Short mmCIF file of C-alpha atoms in Angstrom, two decimals:
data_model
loop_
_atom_site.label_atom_id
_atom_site.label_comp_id
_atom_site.label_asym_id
_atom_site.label_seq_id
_atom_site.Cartn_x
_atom_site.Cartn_y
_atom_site.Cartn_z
CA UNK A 1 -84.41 -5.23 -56.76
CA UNK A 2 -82.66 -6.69 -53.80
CA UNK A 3 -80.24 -5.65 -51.80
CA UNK A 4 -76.65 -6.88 -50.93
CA UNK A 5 -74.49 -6.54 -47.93
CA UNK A 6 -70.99 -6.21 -48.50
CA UNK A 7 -68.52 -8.69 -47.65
CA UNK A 8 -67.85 -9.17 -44.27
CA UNK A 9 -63.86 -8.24 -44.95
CA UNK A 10 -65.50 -5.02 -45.77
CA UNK A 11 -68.07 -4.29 -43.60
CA UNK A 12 -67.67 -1.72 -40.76
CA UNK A 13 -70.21 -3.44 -38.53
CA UNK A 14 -69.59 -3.57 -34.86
CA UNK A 15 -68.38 -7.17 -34.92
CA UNK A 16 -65.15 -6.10 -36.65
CA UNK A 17 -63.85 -2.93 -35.23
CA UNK A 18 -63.24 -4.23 -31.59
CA UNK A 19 -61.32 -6.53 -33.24
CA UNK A 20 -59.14 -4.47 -35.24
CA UNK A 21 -58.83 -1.40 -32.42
CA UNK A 22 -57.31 -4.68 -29.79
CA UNK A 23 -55.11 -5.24 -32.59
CA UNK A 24 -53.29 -1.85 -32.51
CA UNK A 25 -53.53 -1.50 -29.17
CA UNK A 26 -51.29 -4.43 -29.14
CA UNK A 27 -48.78 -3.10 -31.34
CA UNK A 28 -48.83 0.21 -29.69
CA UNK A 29 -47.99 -1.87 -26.44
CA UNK A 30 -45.44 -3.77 -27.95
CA UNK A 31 -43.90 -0.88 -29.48
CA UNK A 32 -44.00 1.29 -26.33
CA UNK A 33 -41.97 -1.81 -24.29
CA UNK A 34 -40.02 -1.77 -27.29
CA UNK A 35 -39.15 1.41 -27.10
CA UNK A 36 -38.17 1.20 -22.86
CA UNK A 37 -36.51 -1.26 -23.51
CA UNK A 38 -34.15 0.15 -25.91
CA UNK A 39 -34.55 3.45 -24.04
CA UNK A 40 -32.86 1.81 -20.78
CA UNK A 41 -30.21 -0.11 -22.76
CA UNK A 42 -28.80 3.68 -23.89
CA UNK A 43 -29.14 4.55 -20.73
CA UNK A 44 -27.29 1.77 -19.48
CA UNK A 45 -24.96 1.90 -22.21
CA UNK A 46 -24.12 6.01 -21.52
CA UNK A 47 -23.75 4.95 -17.01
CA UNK A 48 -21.69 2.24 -18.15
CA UNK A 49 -19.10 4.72 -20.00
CA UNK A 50 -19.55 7.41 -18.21
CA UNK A 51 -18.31 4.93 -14.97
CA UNK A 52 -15.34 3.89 -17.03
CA UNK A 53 -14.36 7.61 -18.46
CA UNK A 54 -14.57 8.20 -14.93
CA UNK A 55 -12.45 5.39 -13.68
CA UNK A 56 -9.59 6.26 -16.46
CA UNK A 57 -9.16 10.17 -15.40
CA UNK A 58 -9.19 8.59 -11.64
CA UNK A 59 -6.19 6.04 -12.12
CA UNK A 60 -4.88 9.26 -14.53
CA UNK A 61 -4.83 11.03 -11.57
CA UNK A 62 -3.57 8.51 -9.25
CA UNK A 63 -0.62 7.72 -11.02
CA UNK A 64 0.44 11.34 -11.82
CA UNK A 65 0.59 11.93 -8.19
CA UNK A 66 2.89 8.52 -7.86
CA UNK A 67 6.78 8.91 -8.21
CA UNK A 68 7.84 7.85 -11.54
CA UNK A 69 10.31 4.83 -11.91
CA UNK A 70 12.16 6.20 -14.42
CA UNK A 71 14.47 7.70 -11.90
CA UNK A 72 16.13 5.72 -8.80
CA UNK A 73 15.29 7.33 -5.80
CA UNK A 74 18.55 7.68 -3.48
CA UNK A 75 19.24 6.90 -0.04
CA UNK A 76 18.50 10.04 2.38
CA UNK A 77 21.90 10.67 3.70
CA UNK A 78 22.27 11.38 7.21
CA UNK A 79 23.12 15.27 6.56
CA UNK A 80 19.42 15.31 4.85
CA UNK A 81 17.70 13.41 7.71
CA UNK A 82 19.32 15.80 10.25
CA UNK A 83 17.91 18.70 8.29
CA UNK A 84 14.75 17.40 8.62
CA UNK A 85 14.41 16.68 11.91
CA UNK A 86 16.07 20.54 12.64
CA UNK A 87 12.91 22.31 10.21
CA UNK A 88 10.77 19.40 11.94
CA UNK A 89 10.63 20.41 15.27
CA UNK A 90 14.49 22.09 15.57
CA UNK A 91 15.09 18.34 16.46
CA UNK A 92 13.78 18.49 20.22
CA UNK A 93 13.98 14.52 21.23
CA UNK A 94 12.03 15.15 23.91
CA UNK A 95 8.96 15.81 21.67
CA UNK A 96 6.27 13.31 22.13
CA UNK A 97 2.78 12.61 20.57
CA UNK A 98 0.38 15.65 20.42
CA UNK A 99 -2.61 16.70 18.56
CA UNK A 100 -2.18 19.94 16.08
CA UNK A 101 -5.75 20.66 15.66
CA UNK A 102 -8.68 18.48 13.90
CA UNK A 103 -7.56 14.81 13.31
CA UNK A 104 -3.71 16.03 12.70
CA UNK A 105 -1.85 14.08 15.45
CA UNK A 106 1.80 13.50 15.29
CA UNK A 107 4.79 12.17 17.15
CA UNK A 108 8.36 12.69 17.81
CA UNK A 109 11.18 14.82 16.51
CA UNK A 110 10.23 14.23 12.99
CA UNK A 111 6.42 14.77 13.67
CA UNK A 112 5.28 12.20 11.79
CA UNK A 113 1.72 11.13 11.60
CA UNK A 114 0.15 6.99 11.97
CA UNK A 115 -0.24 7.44 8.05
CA UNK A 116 3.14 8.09 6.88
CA UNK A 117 4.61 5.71 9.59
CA UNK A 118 2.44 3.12 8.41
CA UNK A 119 3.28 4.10 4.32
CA UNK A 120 6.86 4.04 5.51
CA UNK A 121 6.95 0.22 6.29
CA UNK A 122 5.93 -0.12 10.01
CA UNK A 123 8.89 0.37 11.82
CA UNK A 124 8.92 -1.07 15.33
CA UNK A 125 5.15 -2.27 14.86
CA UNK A 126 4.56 -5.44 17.28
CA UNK A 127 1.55 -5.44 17.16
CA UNK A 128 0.51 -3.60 19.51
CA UNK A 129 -1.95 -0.23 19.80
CA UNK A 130 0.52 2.09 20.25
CA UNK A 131 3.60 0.81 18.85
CA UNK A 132 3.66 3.66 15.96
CA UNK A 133 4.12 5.89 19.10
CA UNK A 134 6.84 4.59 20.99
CA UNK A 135 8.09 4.03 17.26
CA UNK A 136 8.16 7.71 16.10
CA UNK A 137 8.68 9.45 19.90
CA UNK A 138 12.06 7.39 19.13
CA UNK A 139 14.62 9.40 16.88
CA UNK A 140 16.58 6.12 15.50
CA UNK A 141 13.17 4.33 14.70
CA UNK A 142 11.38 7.34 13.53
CA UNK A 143 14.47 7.71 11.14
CA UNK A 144 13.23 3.88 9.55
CA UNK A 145 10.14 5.23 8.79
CA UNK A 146 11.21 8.32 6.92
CA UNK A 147 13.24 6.34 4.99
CA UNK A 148 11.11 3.79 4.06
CA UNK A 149 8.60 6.67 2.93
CA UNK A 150 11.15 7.91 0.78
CA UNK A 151 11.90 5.10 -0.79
CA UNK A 152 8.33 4.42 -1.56
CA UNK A 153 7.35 7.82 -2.69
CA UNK A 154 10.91 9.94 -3.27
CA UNK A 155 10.26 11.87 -6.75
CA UNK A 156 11.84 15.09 -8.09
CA UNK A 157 9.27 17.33 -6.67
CA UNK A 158 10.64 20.66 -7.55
CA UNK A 159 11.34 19.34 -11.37
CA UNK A 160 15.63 19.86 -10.66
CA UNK A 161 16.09 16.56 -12.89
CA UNK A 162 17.50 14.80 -9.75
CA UNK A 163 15.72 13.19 -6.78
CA UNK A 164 17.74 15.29 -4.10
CA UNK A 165 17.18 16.08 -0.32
CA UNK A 166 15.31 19.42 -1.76
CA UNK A 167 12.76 16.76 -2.52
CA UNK A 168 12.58 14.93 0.36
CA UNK A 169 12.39 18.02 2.27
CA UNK A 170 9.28 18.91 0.44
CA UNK A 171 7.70 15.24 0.98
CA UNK A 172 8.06 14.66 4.28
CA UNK A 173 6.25 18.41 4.41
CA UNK A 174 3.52 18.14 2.23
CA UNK A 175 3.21 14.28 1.51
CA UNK A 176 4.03 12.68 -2.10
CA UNK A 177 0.82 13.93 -3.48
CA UNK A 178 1.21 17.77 -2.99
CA UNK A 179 5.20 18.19 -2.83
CA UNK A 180 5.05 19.95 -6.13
CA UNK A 181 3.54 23.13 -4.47
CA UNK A 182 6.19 26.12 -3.52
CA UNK A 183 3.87 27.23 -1.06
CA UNK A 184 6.03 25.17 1.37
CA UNK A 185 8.96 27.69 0.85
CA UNK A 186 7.02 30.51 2.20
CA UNK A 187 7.00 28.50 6.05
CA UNK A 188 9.50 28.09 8.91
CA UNK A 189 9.95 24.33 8.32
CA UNK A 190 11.86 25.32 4.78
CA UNK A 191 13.77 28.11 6.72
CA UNK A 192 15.33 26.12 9.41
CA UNK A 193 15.76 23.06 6.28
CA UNK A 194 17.72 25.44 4.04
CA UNK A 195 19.43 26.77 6.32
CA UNK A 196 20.93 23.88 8.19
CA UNK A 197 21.22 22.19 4.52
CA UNK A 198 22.92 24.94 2.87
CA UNK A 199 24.34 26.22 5.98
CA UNK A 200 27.02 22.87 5.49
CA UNK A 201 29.92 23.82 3.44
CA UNK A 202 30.91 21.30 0.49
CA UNK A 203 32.91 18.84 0.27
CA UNK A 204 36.23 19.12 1.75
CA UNK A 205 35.71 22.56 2.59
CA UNK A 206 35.84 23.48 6.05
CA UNK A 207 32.85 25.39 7.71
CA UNK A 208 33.84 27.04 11.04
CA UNK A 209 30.83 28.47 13.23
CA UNK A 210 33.65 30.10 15.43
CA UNK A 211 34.68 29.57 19.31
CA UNK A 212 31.46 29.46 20.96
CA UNK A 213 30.24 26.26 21.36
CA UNK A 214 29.71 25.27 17.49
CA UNK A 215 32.62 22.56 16.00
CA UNK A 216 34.42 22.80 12.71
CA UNK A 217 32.77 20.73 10.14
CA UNK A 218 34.72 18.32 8.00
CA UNK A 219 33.59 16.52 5.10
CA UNK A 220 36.69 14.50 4.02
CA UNK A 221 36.43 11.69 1.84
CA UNK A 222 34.28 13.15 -0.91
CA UNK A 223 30.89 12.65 1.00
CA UNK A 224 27.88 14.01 1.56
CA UNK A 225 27.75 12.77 5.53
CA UNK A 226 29.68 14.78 7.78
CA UNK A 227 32.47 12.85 9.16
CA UNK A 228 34.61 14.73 11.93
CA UNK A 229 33.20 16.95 14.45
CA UNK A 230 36.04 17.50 16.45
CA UNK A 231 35.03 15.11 18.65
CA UNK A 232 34.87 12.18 17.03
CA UNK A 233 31.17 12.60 16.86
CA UNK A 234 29.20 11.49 13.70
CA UNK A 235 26.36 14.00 14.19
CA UNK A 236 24.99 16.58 12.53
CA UNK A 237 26.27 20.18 13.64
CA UNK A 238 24.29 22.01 16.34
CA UNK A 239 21.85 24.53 15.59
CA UNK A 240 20.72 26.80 18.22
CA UNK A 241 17.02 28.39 17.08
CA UNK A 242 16.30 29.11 20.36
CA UNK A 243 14.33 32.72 19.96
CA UNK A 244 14.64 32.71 16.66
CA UNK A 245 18.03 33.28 16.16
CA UNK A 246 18.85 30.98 13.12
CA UNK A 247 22.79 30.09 14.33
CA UNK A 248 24.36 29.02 11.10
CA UNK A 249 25.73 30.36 7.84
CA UNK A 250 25.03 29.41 4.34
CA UNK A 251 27.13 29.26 1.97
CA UNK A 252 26.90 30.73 -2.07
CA UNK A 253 28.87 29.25 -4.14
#
């Protein structure tokens, strides 16, 4: 009786299992590459919205912090600006540039930093190192660049429904970004403010301060700018702060 070998499709002889092992090592390699490969794309995918989540709370942020458009932002009147300079630096022209700790440097009556001079248009700027200082150690040119500030970033801070010189007053304290905090009306600066603010009486009411040395106050004409002094001066009215006596009066209405 003789014997048969099985087909060689059958047979588990040595010449066909090499074969078939460097077979499925090749699809476990292909799968495995397969399987990076697609591995990487979710990762990619998941950086590549994660990055643009990211960006969409960042401009979110940005833009809550801008002042909306949906309101005109006024003029600073020449009453505000005086208040400012007064809870500035009780308006001392003779204030020049000076460091107030860290990188904080500032200049002038209004201490106002190279950032906000620079946001506020560049008034005086010649090109030249230190034309921000000379620019901002000047009260009349300082005044440019806290208007142009305003104008760029005035907003209703303190949520009244009006863009007012309460708001300004805040900004040119804390910035655009930040002037929704009340922490400011815990300091000096929004003492001195309010009170030389306030301390004007409305219009066409007259404010005396009394016979010793302080004018009567006139605001004829239905405007916000004081107008006569006494002495034909279009100023705003003296404050003396000088150790820590606040000279001036509001007024409740």
């Amino acid at each position: 009786m003789s014997s048969h070998l099985p087909p060689a499709s059958l047979s588990s002889g040595c010449c066909q299992v090499p074969g078939f092992s460097q077979q499925i090592k090749r699809d476990i390699s292909r799968l495995k590459a397969q399987f990076h490969h697609h591995t990487f794309s979710l990762q990619e995918s998941i950086m590549q919205l994660l990055q643009a989540v990211f960006l969409t709370v960042l401009v979110a942020c940005v833009t809550a912090q801008l002042p909306t458009r949906t309101q005109k932002v006024p003029e600073i009147d020449q009453r505000c600006m005086e208040c400012l300079c007064q809870a500035s630096s009780n308006c001392d022209e003779s204030l020049k540039c000076h460091n107030a700790g860290g990188d904080a440097y500032f200049c002038g009556p209004y201490v106002i930093s190279w950032a906000y001079w620079h946001d506020g248009g560049r008034p005086g700027d010649k090109g030249r190192a230190h034309d921000f200082e000379t620019c901002l150690n000047n009260k009349t040119c300082a005044e440019k660049a806290v208007r142009g500030y305003m104008r760029k970033y005035g907003r209703d801070c303190d949520r009244s429904g009006a863009i007012d010189c309460f708001d300004f007053a805040r900004i040119h304290k804390l910035g655009f970004g930040q002037c929704s905090s009340d922490s400011v009306l815990d300091t000096d600066y929004w003492e001195k403010f309010e009170i030389c603010y306030i301390g004007y009486a409305e219009d066409n009411v007259a404010s005396n301060y009394g016979n010793n040395g302080n004018i009567p106050v006139n605001y004829g004409n239905n405007d916000n700018i004081p107008v006569n002094y006494g002495n034909n001066e279009n100023v705003a009215a003296p404050y003396d702060y000088a150790d820590g006596q606040l000279q001036a009066r509001r007024v409740h209405n």
